[in-house]
């Protein structure tokens, strides 16, 4: 069965929309179809809903598409990044865009892994910077004296870019750059992070996990 949705702009425009937030429109009214089977429609339509909202476009579904669109709206609401997620995603993706690498998406399974390990590390090792040894890429951060969050951790990792030489694909002598190369690793597509207060009450432990992992020896990050 082929389902058709009509997209109409809510404002009067002198010229057609060319592209807005990845939603390509050649005219004011666009018919989308054929669409995929019902079980995958919510994920597909959720992306259109979020793009439409950002572009000032409304979706006018047929009666038969109303339930599908309702499911998509619910999924769009649950998949829109929270302010906590964006505190990590935005600086990650800004760094990645600066070297021509696609954005990371938030992954709840990775975030759950990160939170579990952060709590374990805080409880057993007093927030020492010891890697979990798990199957994912991993960046760690520790800060003391004030409250730290996602932007602080990512900024510290990205600051290592000055110590990375693309030509030799190596860090500067006596310098670290592995956190940065994981941030911009082209093959990594998903991230999940956690912020954990430390037992001393004055410091913060932050961890991010990446899938697929990066930093393979002999490979460039981008």
Protein backbone atom coordinates (compact mmCIF):
# COMPACT_ATOMS: atom_id res chain seq x y z
CA UNK A 1 0.00 0.00 0.00
CA UNK A 2 1.27 3.47 -0.87
CA UNK A 3 0.65 6.26 1.61
CA UNK A 4 0.86 9.89 0.61
CA UNK A 5 1.44 12.88 2.87
CA UNK A 6 1.07 16.44 1.69
CA UNK A 7 3.45 19.04 3.08
CA UNK A 8 2.32 22.64 2.89
CA UNK A 9 4.07 25.80 4.01
CA UNK A 10 2.27 27.88 6.61
CA UNK A 11 3.57 31.17 5.21
CA UNK A 12 3.25 32.86 1.84
CA UNK A 13 6.51 32.65 -0.05
CA UNK A 14 7.47 34.33 -3.31
CA UNK A 15 9.83 31.54 -4.29
CA UNK A 16 9.85 27.77 -3.71
CA UNK A 17 11.79 26.34 -0.80
CA UNK A 18 15.05 24.81 -1.99
CA UNK A 19 16.16 23.03 1.18
CA UNK A 20 15.58 23.47 4.88
CA UNK A 21 17.14 21.32 7.62
CA UNK A 22 17.68 18.46 5.19
CA UNK A 23 14.07 18.54 3.95
CA UNK A 24 14.30 19.06 0.20
CA UNK A 25 11.32 20.80 -1.32
CA UNK A 26 10.96 21.86 -4.96
CA UNK A 27 7.56 23.46 -4.52
CA UNK A 28 5.24 24.66 -1.79
CA UNK A 29 3.17 21.48 -1.83
CA UNK A 30 5.07 18.21 -1.91
CA UNK A 31 3.76 14.67 -2.02
CA UNK A 32 5.87 12.05 -0.29
CA UNK A 33 5.63 8.45 -1.33
CA UNK A 34 5.80 5.57 -1.59
CA UNK A 35 6.52 5.20 2.10
CA UNK A 36 7.99 2.16 3.77
CA UNK A 37 6.04 -0.51 5.67
CA UNK A 38 4.03 0.54 8.69
CA UNK A 39 6.47 -0.82 11.27
CA UNK A 40 9.27 1.57 10.21
CA UNK A 41 7.14 4.61 9.39
CA UNK A 42 7.33 6.33 12.79
CA UNK A 43 11.12 6.64 12.61
CA UNK A 44 10.98 7.94 9.04
CA UNK A 45 8.22 10.43 9.70
CA UNK A 46 9.77 11.64 12.96
CA UNK A 47 12.64 13.13 10.98
CA UNK A 48 10.18 14.92 8.70
CA UNK A 49 8.24 16.23 11.67
CA UNK A 50 11.33 17.72 13.30
CA UNK A 51 12.51 19.23 10.02
CA UNK A 52 9.04 20.57 9.29
CA UNK A 53 8.80 22.24 12.69
CA UNK A 54 12.16 23.93 12.20
CA UNK A 55 11.20 25.14 8.72
CA UNK A 56 7.75 26.49 9.56
CA UNK A 57 5.98 23.73 7.64
CA UNK A 58 2.89 21.80 8.62
CA UNK A 59 2.04 18.21 7.72
CA UNK A 60 -1.51 17.61 6.54
CA UNK A 61 -2.11 13.87 6.65
CA UNK A 62 -4.94 11.97 5.07
CA UNK A 63 -7.32 10.26 7.49
CA UNK A 64 -5.60 6.91 6.89
CA UNK A 65 -2.23 8.41 7.82
CA UNK A 66 -3.39 10.11 11.02
CA UNK A 67 -2.45 7.27 13.38
CA UNK A 68 0.94 6.85 11.75
CA UNK A 69 1.61 10.56 12.08
CA UNK A 70 0.55 10.48 15.74
CA UNK A 71 3.09 7.73 16.42
CA UNK A 72 5.73 9.73 14.58
CA UNK A 73 4.96 12.82 16.64
CA UNK A 74 5.38 10.83 19.85
CA UNK A 75 8.69 9.43 18.64
CA UNK A 76 9.90 12.86 17.56
CA UNK A 77 9.14 14.20 21.03
CA UNK A 78 11.11 11.42 22.71
CA UNK A 79 14.06 11.57 20.31
CA UNK A 80 14.62 15.32 20.40
CA UNK A 81 17.89 15.77 22.32
CA UNK A 82 17.54 17.12 25.86
CA UNK A 83 19.62 20.03 27.11
CA UNK A 84 21.86 17.50 28.89
CA UNK A 85 22.40 15.52 25.70
CA UNK A 86 23.00 18.69 23.70
CA UNK A 87 25.66 19.81 26.17
CA UNK A 88 27.68 16.91 24.75
CA UNK A 89 26.29 16.58 21.22
CA UNK A 90 26.63 20.19 20.11
CA UNK A 91 30.34 20.67 20.94
CA UNK A 92 31.13 17.19 19.61
CA UNK A 93 29.40 17.89 16.33
CA UNK A 94 30.86 21.38 16.00
CA UNK A 95 34.34 19.87 16.25
CA UNK A 96 33.43 17.14 13.78
CA UNK A 97 31.91 19.59 11.29
CA UNK A 98 35.09 21.67 11.39
CA UNK A 99 37.01 18.76 9.84
CA UNK A 100 34.25 17.60 7.51
CA UNK A 101 32.99 14.68 9.59
CA UNK A 102 29.28 13.87 10.04
CA UNK A 103 27.46 14.34 13.35
CA UNK A 104 27.16 11.90 16.21
CA UNK A 105 23.75 10.84 17.50
CA UNK A 106 22.88 10.21 21.13
CA UNK A 107 22.59 6.56 22.16
CA UNK A 108 20.83 5.67 25.40
CA UNK A 109 22.58 2.29 25.68
CA UNK A 110 25.95 4.04 25.56
CA UNK A 111 24.74 6.63 28.05
CA UNK A 112 23.60 3.85 30.39
CA UNK A 113 26.98 2.16 30.13
CA UNK A 114 28.72 5.47 30.81
CA UNK A 115 26.55 6.18 33.86
CA UNK A 116 27.03 2.71 35.30
CA UNK A 117 30.80 2.93 34.97
CA UNK A 118 30.95 6.51 36.29
CA UNK A 119 29.10 5.45 39.44
CA UNK A 120 31.35 2.41 39.82
CA UNK A 121 34.52 4.46 39.36
CA UNK A 122 33.38 7.11 41.82
CA UNK A 123 32.49 4.51 44.42
CA UNK A 124 35.49 2.21 44.05
CA UNK A 125 38.30 4.53 42.93
CA UNK A 126 37.23 7.99 44.11
CA UNK A 127 36.92 9.24 40.49
CA UNK A 128 40.38 8.23 39.28
CA UNK A 129 40.81 8.48 35.50
CA UNK A 130 40.87 4.74 34.85
CA UNK A 131 39.24 3.42 31.67
CA UNK A 132 36.44 0.87 31.88
CA UNK A 133 38.06 -1.53 29.41
CA UNK A 134 34.71 -2.04 27.68
CA UNK A 135 33.94 -2.57 23.98
CA UNK A 136 33.43 1.12 23.19
CA UNK A 137 35.60 4.13 22.54
CA UNK A 138 35.91 6.14 25.74
CA UNK A 139 36.94 9.63 26.84
CA UNK A 140 37.29 10.57 30.52
CA UNK A 141 37.38 13.95 32.27
CA UNK A 142 37.85 15.07 35.87
CA UNK A 143 37.53 18.60 37.22
CA UNK A 144 37.56 20.14 40.69
CA UNK A 145 36.67 23.44 42.33
CA UNK A 146 33.42 24.18 40.51
CA UNK A 147 30.56 22.48 38.70
CA UNK A 148 31.53 20.88 35.39
CA UNK A 149 29.31 19.67 32.58
CA UNK A 150 29.36 18.27 29.08
CA UNK A 151 30.64 21.38 27.35
CA UNK A 152 33.57 21.61 29.75
CA UNK A 153 34.62 18.03 29.13
CA UNK A 154 34.31 18.21 25.35
CA UNK A 155 36.14 21.56 25.27
CA UNK A 156 39.05 19.99 27.15
CA UNK A 157 39.18 17.08 24.71
CA UNK A 158 38.89 19.27 21.61
CA UNK A 159 41.65 21.56 22.94
CA UNK A 160 44.03 18.67 22.23
CA UNK A 161 43.59 19.41 18.50
CA UNK A 162 46.57 21.77 18.76
CA UNK A 163 48.69 18.75 19.68
CA UNK A 164 47.56 16.60 16.75
CA UNK A 165 49.49 16.63 13.48
CA UNK A 166 47.41 15.27 10.61
CA UNK A 167 50.40 14.87 8.30
CA UNK A 168 52.18 12.45 10.59
CA UNK A 169 48.95 11.25 12.23
CA UNK A 170 50.60 11.63 15.62
CA UNK A 171 50.49 13.69 18.78
CA UNK A 172 53.14 16.29 19.48
CA UNK A 173 55.99 15.04 21.69
CA UNK A 174 54.98 14.67 25.34
CA UNK A 175 51.39 15.71 24.53
CA UNK A 176 48.00 13.98 24.42
CA UNK A 177 45.64 14.10 21.46
CA UNK A 178 43.74 10.80 21.68
CA UNK A 179 40.68 12.36 23.28
CA UNK A 180 40.44 14.77 20.36
CA UNK A 181 40.87 12.10 17.69
CA UNK A 182 38.08 10.05 19.28
CA UNK A 183 35.79 13.10 19.26
CA UNK A 184 36.30 13.57 15.50
CA UNK A 185 36.73 9.90 14.53
CA UNK A 186 34.82 9.49 11.27
CA UNK A 187 33.82 5.90 11.91
CA UNK A 188 32.16 6.68 15.25
CA UNK A 189 28.46 7.45 14.78
CA UNK A 190 26.95 7.37 18.27
CA UNK A 191 27.82 8.68 21.71
CA UNK A 192 26.45 8.45 25.23
CA UNK A 193 27.82 10.27 28.26
CA UNK A 194 27.44 10.65 32.02
CA UNK A 195 28.29 13.23 34.66
CA UNK A 196 29.06 11.89 38.14
CA UNK A 197 29.72 13.95 41.30
CA UNK A 198 32.71 12.58 43.20
CA UNK A 199 32.63 11.46 46.85
CA UNK A 200 34.79 14.40 47.96
CA UNK A 201 31.90 16.76 47.14
CA UNK A 202 34.21 19.12 45.25
CA UNK A 203 34.95 17.39 41.95
CA UNK A 204 33.18 15.87 38.93
CA UNK A 205 33.86 12.77 36.83
CA UNK A 206 32.60 12.78 33.23
CA UNK A 207 32.76 9.96 30.71
CA UNK A 208 31.62 9.52 27.10
CA UNK A 209 31.45 6.24 25.20
CA UNK A 210 31.51 5.94 21.41
CA UNK A 211 30.32 3.34 18.94
CA UNK A 212 31.90 2.13 16.80
CA UNK A 213 35.10 2.90 18.73
CA UNK A 214 37.86 5.00 17.21
CA UNK A 215 41.60 5.50 17.62
CA UNK A 216 42.72 2.48 15.61
CA UNK A 217 46.50 2.42 15.27
CA UNK A 218 47.66 3.42 11.80
CA UNK A 219 44.33 4.99 10.81
CA UNK A 220 43.60 8.69 10.53
CA UNK A 221 40.54 10.02 12.35
CA UNK A 222 39.18 11.77 9.25
